[in-house]
CSV table of C-alpha atoms in Angstrom, one decimal:
chain,number,residue,atom,x,y,z
A,1353,UNK,CA,193.6,162.5,-33.8
A,1354,UNK,CA,196.2,162.4,-36.6
A,1355,UNK,CA,193.6,163.7,-39.1
A,1356,UNK,CA,192.9,166.8,-37.0
A,1357,UNK,CA,194.7,169.8,-38.2
A,1358,UNK,CA,194.7,173.1,-36.4
A,1359,UNK,CA,192.6,174.5,-39.2
A,1360,UNK,CA,190.0,171.6,-38.8
A,1361,UNK,CA,189.9,172.1,-35.0
A,1362,UNK,CA,189.4,175.8,-35.5
A,1363,UNK,CA,186.5,175.1,-37.9
A,1364,UNK,CA,184.9,172.7,-35.4
A,1365,UNK,CA,185.3,175.3,-32.6
A,1366,UNK,CA,183.8,178.1,-34.7
A,1367,UNK,CA,181.0,176.3,-36.6
A,1368,UNK,CA,179.9,173.6,-34.1
A,1369,UNK,CA,181.1,174.0,-30.5
A,1370,UNK,CA,180.9,177.7,-29.9
A,1371,UNK,CA,177.4,178.1,-31.6
A,1372,UNK,CA,176.1,175.4,-29.3
A,1373,UNK,CA,177.5,177.0,-26.2
A,1374,UNK,CA,176.3,180.5,-27.3
A,1375,UNK,CA,172.9,179.1,-28.1
A,1376,UNK,CA,172.4,177.6,-24.7
A,1377,UNK,CA,173.6,180.9,-23.1
A,1378,UNK,CA,171.2,182.9,-25.2
A,1379,UNK,CA,168.3,180.7,-24.1
A,1380,UNK,CA,169.2,181.4,-20.5
A,1381,UNK,CA,170.8,178.1,-19.8
A,1382,UNK,CA,174.6,178.6,-19.7
A,1383,UNK,CA,176.4,175.3,-19.9
A,1384,UNK,CA,178.7,174.3,-17.1
A,1385,UNK,CA,180.3,170.9,-17.2
A,1386,UNK,CA,181.4,168.4,-19.8
A,1387,UNK,CA,180.0,168.5,-23.3
A,1388,UNK,CA,181.1,165.7,-25.7
A,1389,UNK,CA,180.5,166.4,-29.4
A,1390,UNK,CA,180.4,163.2,-31.5
A,1391,UNK,CA,181.5,164.4,-34.9
A,1392,UNK,CA,181.7,162.9,-38.4
A,1393,UNK,CA,184.1,164.2,-41.0
A,1394,UNK,CA,182.4,164.3,-44.4
A,1395,UNK,CA,183.2,165.6,-47.8
A,1396,UNK,CA,181.1,168.7,-46.9
A,1397,UNK,CA,183.1,169.3,-43.7
A,1398,UNK,CA,182.5,168.2,-40.0
A,1399,UNK,CA,179.0,167.3,-39.0
A,1400,UNK,CA,177.5,166.7,-35.5
A,1401,UNK,CA,176.3,163.2,-34.8
A,1402,UNK,CA,175.5,163.8,-31.2
A,1403,UNK,CA,176.1,165.9,-28.1
A,1404,UNK,CA,176.5,164.1,-24.7
A,1405,UNK,CA,176.7,165.8,-21.3
A,1406,UNK,CA,177.9,162.8,-19.4
A,1407,UNK,CA,181.0,160.6,-19.4
A,1408,UNK,CA,180.0,158.3,-22.2
A,1409,UNK,CA,181.9,155.2,-22.9
A,1410,UNK,CA,184.1,154.5,-24.8
A,1411,UNK,CA,184.7,158.2,-25.5
A,1412,UNK,CA,185.7,158.9,-22.0
A,1413,UNK,CA,187.8,155.8,-21.7
A,1414,UNK,CA,190.1,157.0,-24.4
A,1415,UNK,CA,190.5,160.6,-23.1
A,1416,UNK,CA,190.7,160.3,-19.3
A,1417,UNK,CA,193.7,158.0,-19.1
A,1418,UNK,CA,195.7,160.9,-20.6
A,1419,UNK,CA,194.5,163.5,-18.1
A,1420,UNK,CA,197.3,164.4,-15.8
A,1421,UNK,CA,195.3,167.0,-13.8
A,1422,UNK,CA,193.3,165.6,-10.9
A,1423,UNK,CA,189.7,165.1,-12.2
A,1424,UNK,CA,188.3,166.2,-8.9
A,1425,UNK,CA,190.1,169.6,-9.3
A,1426,UNK,CA,188.4,169.9,-12.8
A,1427,UNK,CA,184.9,169.2,-11.3
A,1428,UNK,CA,185.5,171.6,-8.4
A,1429,UNK,CA,186.6,174.4,-10.9
A,1430,UNK,CA,183.4,173.8,-12.8
A,1431,UNK,CA,181.3,174.1,-9.6
A,1432,UNK,CA,183.2,177.2,-8.5
A,1433,UNK,CA,182.9,178.8,-11.9
A,1434,UNK,CA,186.6,179.2,-12.5
A,1435,UNK,CA,187.4,176.4,-14.9
A,1436,UNK,CA,189.2,179.0,-17.2
A,1437,UNK,CA,191.7,179.6,-14.4
A,1438,UNK,CA,192.6,175.9,-14.1
A,1439,UNK,CA,195.8,174.8,-15.9
A,1440,UNK,CA,194.9,171.4,-17.4
A,1441,UNK,CA,197.8,169.1,-17.9
A,1442,UNK,CA,197.8,166.1,-20.3
A,1443,UNK,CA,200.2,163.2,-20.5
A,1444,UNK,CA,202.2,162.8,-23.6
A,1445,UNK,CA,201.2,160.0,-25.9
A,1446,UNK,CA,198.0,158.5,-27.2
A,1447,UNK,CA,195.2,156.2,-26.0
A,1448,UNK,CA,193.0,153.8,-28.1
A,1449,UNK,CA,190.0,152.0,-26.9
A,1450,UNK,CA,188.4,148.9,-28.4
A,1451,UNK,CA,185.1,147.5,-27.3
A,1452,UNK,CA,184.6,143.7,-26.9
A,1453,UNK,CA,181.0,142.7,-27.7
A,1454,UNK,CA,178.9,139.7,-27.1
A,1455,UNK,CA,177.9,137.4,-30.0
A,1456,UNK,CA,174.7,138.8,-31.6
A,1457,UNK,CA,175.3,142.4,-30.4
A,1458,UNK,CA,173.6,144.8,-31.1
A,1459,UNK,CA,170.6,142.5,-31.4
A,1460,UNK,CA,169.9,139.6,-29.0
A,1461,UNK,CA,172.9,138.2,-27.2
A,1462,UNK,CA,173.6,135.5,-24.7
A,1463,UNK,CA,174.4,136.2,-21.1
A,1464,UNK,CA,176.6,134.6,-18.4
A,1465,UNK,CA,179.4,133.7,-20.8
A,1466,UNK,CA,182.6,133.1,-18.7
A,1467,UNK,CA,185.3,135.7,-19.4
A,1468,UNK,CA,188.9,134.6,-19.0
A,1469,UNK,CA,192.3,136.3,-19.2
A,1470,UNK,CA,191.6,139.4,-17.2
A,1471,UNK,CA,194.1,138.6,-14.4
A,1472,UNK,CA,197.2,139.1,-16.5
A,1473,UNK,CA,196.0,142.4,-18.0
A,1474,UNK,CA,195.4,143.9,-14.6
A,1475,UNK,CA,199.2,143.9,-14.1
A,1476,UNK,CA,199.9,145.8,-17.4
A,1477,UNK,CA,200.6,149.5,-16.9
A,1478,UNK,CA,199.8,150.5,-20.5
A,1479,UNK,CA,196.4,148.9,-20.5
A,1480,UNK,CA,193.1,149.6,-18.7
A,1481,UNK,CA,190.1,147.4,-18.9
A,1482,UNK,CA,186.7,149.0,-18.3
A,1483,UNK,CA,183.8,146.7,-17.5
A,1484,UNK,CA,180.5,147.6,-19.1
A,1485,UNK,CA,178.4,144.5,-19.4
A,1486,UNK,CA,179.9,142.2,-16.9
A,1487,UNK,CA,178.9,140.5,-13.6
A,1488,UNK,CA,179.9,137.8,-11.3
A,1489,UNK,CA,178.4,134.3,-11.1
A,1490,UNK,CA,179.8,131.4,-9.2
A,1491,UNK,CA,183.0,133.3,-8.5
A,1492,UNK,CA,183.7,134.0,-12.2
A,1493,UNK,CA,183.3,137.2,-14.3
A,1494,UNK,CA,180.6,136.7,-16.9
A,1495,UNK,CA,179.0,138.7,-19.6
A,1496,UNK,CA,175.7,140.5,-18.8
A,1497,UNK,CA,175.4,143.0,-21.7
A,1498,UNK,CA,176.1,143.5,-25.3
A,1499,UNK,CA,179.0,145.8,-24.9
A,1500,UNK,CA,181.0,143.7,-22.4
A,1501,UNK,CA,184.5,145.3,-22.0
A,1502,UNK,CA,186.4,148.3,-23.3
A,1503,UNK,CA,190.2,147.8,-23.6
A,1504,UNK,CA,192.2,151.0,-23.6
A,1505,UNK,CA,195.8,150.9,-24.6
A,1506,UNK,CA,198.2,153.7,-23.8
A,1507,UNK,CA,201.4,154.4,-25.9
A,1508,UNK,CA,203.8,157.0,-27.2
A,1509,UNK,CA,201.7,157.4,-30.3
A,1510,UNK,CA,198.5,156.0,-31.8
A,1511,UNK,CA,200.0,152.8,-33.3
A,1512,UNK,CA,201.7,152.0,-30.0
A,1513,UNK,CA,198.4,152.6,-28.1
A,1514,UNK,CA,196.5,150.4,-30.6
A,1515,UNK,CA,199.2,147.7,-30.3
A,1516,UNK,CA,198.9,147.6,-26.5
A,1517,UNK,CA,195.1,147.5,-26.8
A,1518,UNK,CA,195.0,144.7,-29.3
A,1519,UNK,CA,197.8,142.7,-27.6
A,1520,UNK,CA,195.7,142.8,-24.4
A,1521,UNK,CA,192.6,141.7,-26.3
A,1522,UNK,CA,194.4,138.6,-27.5
A,1523,UNK,CA,194.6,137.5,-23.8
A,1524,UNK,CA,190.9,137.9,-23.2
A,1525,UNK,CA,188.3,135.3,-24.2
A,1526,UNK,CA,184.6,134.6,-24.0
A,1527,UNK,CA,182.5,132.6,-26.4
A,1528,UNK,CA,181.6,134.5,-29.5
A,1529,UNK,CA,183.6,137.6,-28.5
A,1530,UNK,CA,183.9,140.1,-31.3
A,1531,UNK,CA,185.4,143.5,-31.8
A,1532,UNK,CA,186.4,146.0,-34.5
A,1533,UNK,CA,189.8,145.6,-36.0
A,1534,UNK,CA,189.8,149.0,-37.8
A,1535,UNK,CA,189.9,151.3,-34.7
A,1536,UNK,CA,192.3,154.2,-35.3
A,1537,UNK,CA,192.4,153.6,-39.0
A,1538,UNK,CA,191.8,156.7,-41.1
A,1539,UNK,CA,188.7,156.5,-43.3
A,1540,UNK,CA,189.1,160.1,-44.7
């Protein structure tokens, strides 16, 4: 992210990530796979919110569109124990993901609200739409969950990626749809 300096990344590596990996190894459970660290930048430095060992959404939906290396190769290298030998390649640019939620989410929310506008977005190369809480009913795509869709925009930089995501969102509609409008805005 734009707020991440090399010094901040080094601090996170040294004080959060490496101690977690070393701790698991010391307990006899060396970690192999994907470990996502949800972090919060505070006045006292970076703090860990959570660790995830799965492809969580929307965290993954903002990272994987930029991976240029075949993901199967990455998995195979993990299985074979030679991930450090794999040369990962990333696409230039940025990705931003915005979640579209049902009215009432995160509390009670209605289901089976018809979603429109997805057909045009499927043709846009700089946008990916991930379905989370959707289903089909009577030949239409409808809401089935609180977090309904995640719209990932890709661009040359963060403002362009956000622009692509929000432009696509303007084409999508379901009753009561809401989403954050501050994604990618610095709060530090």
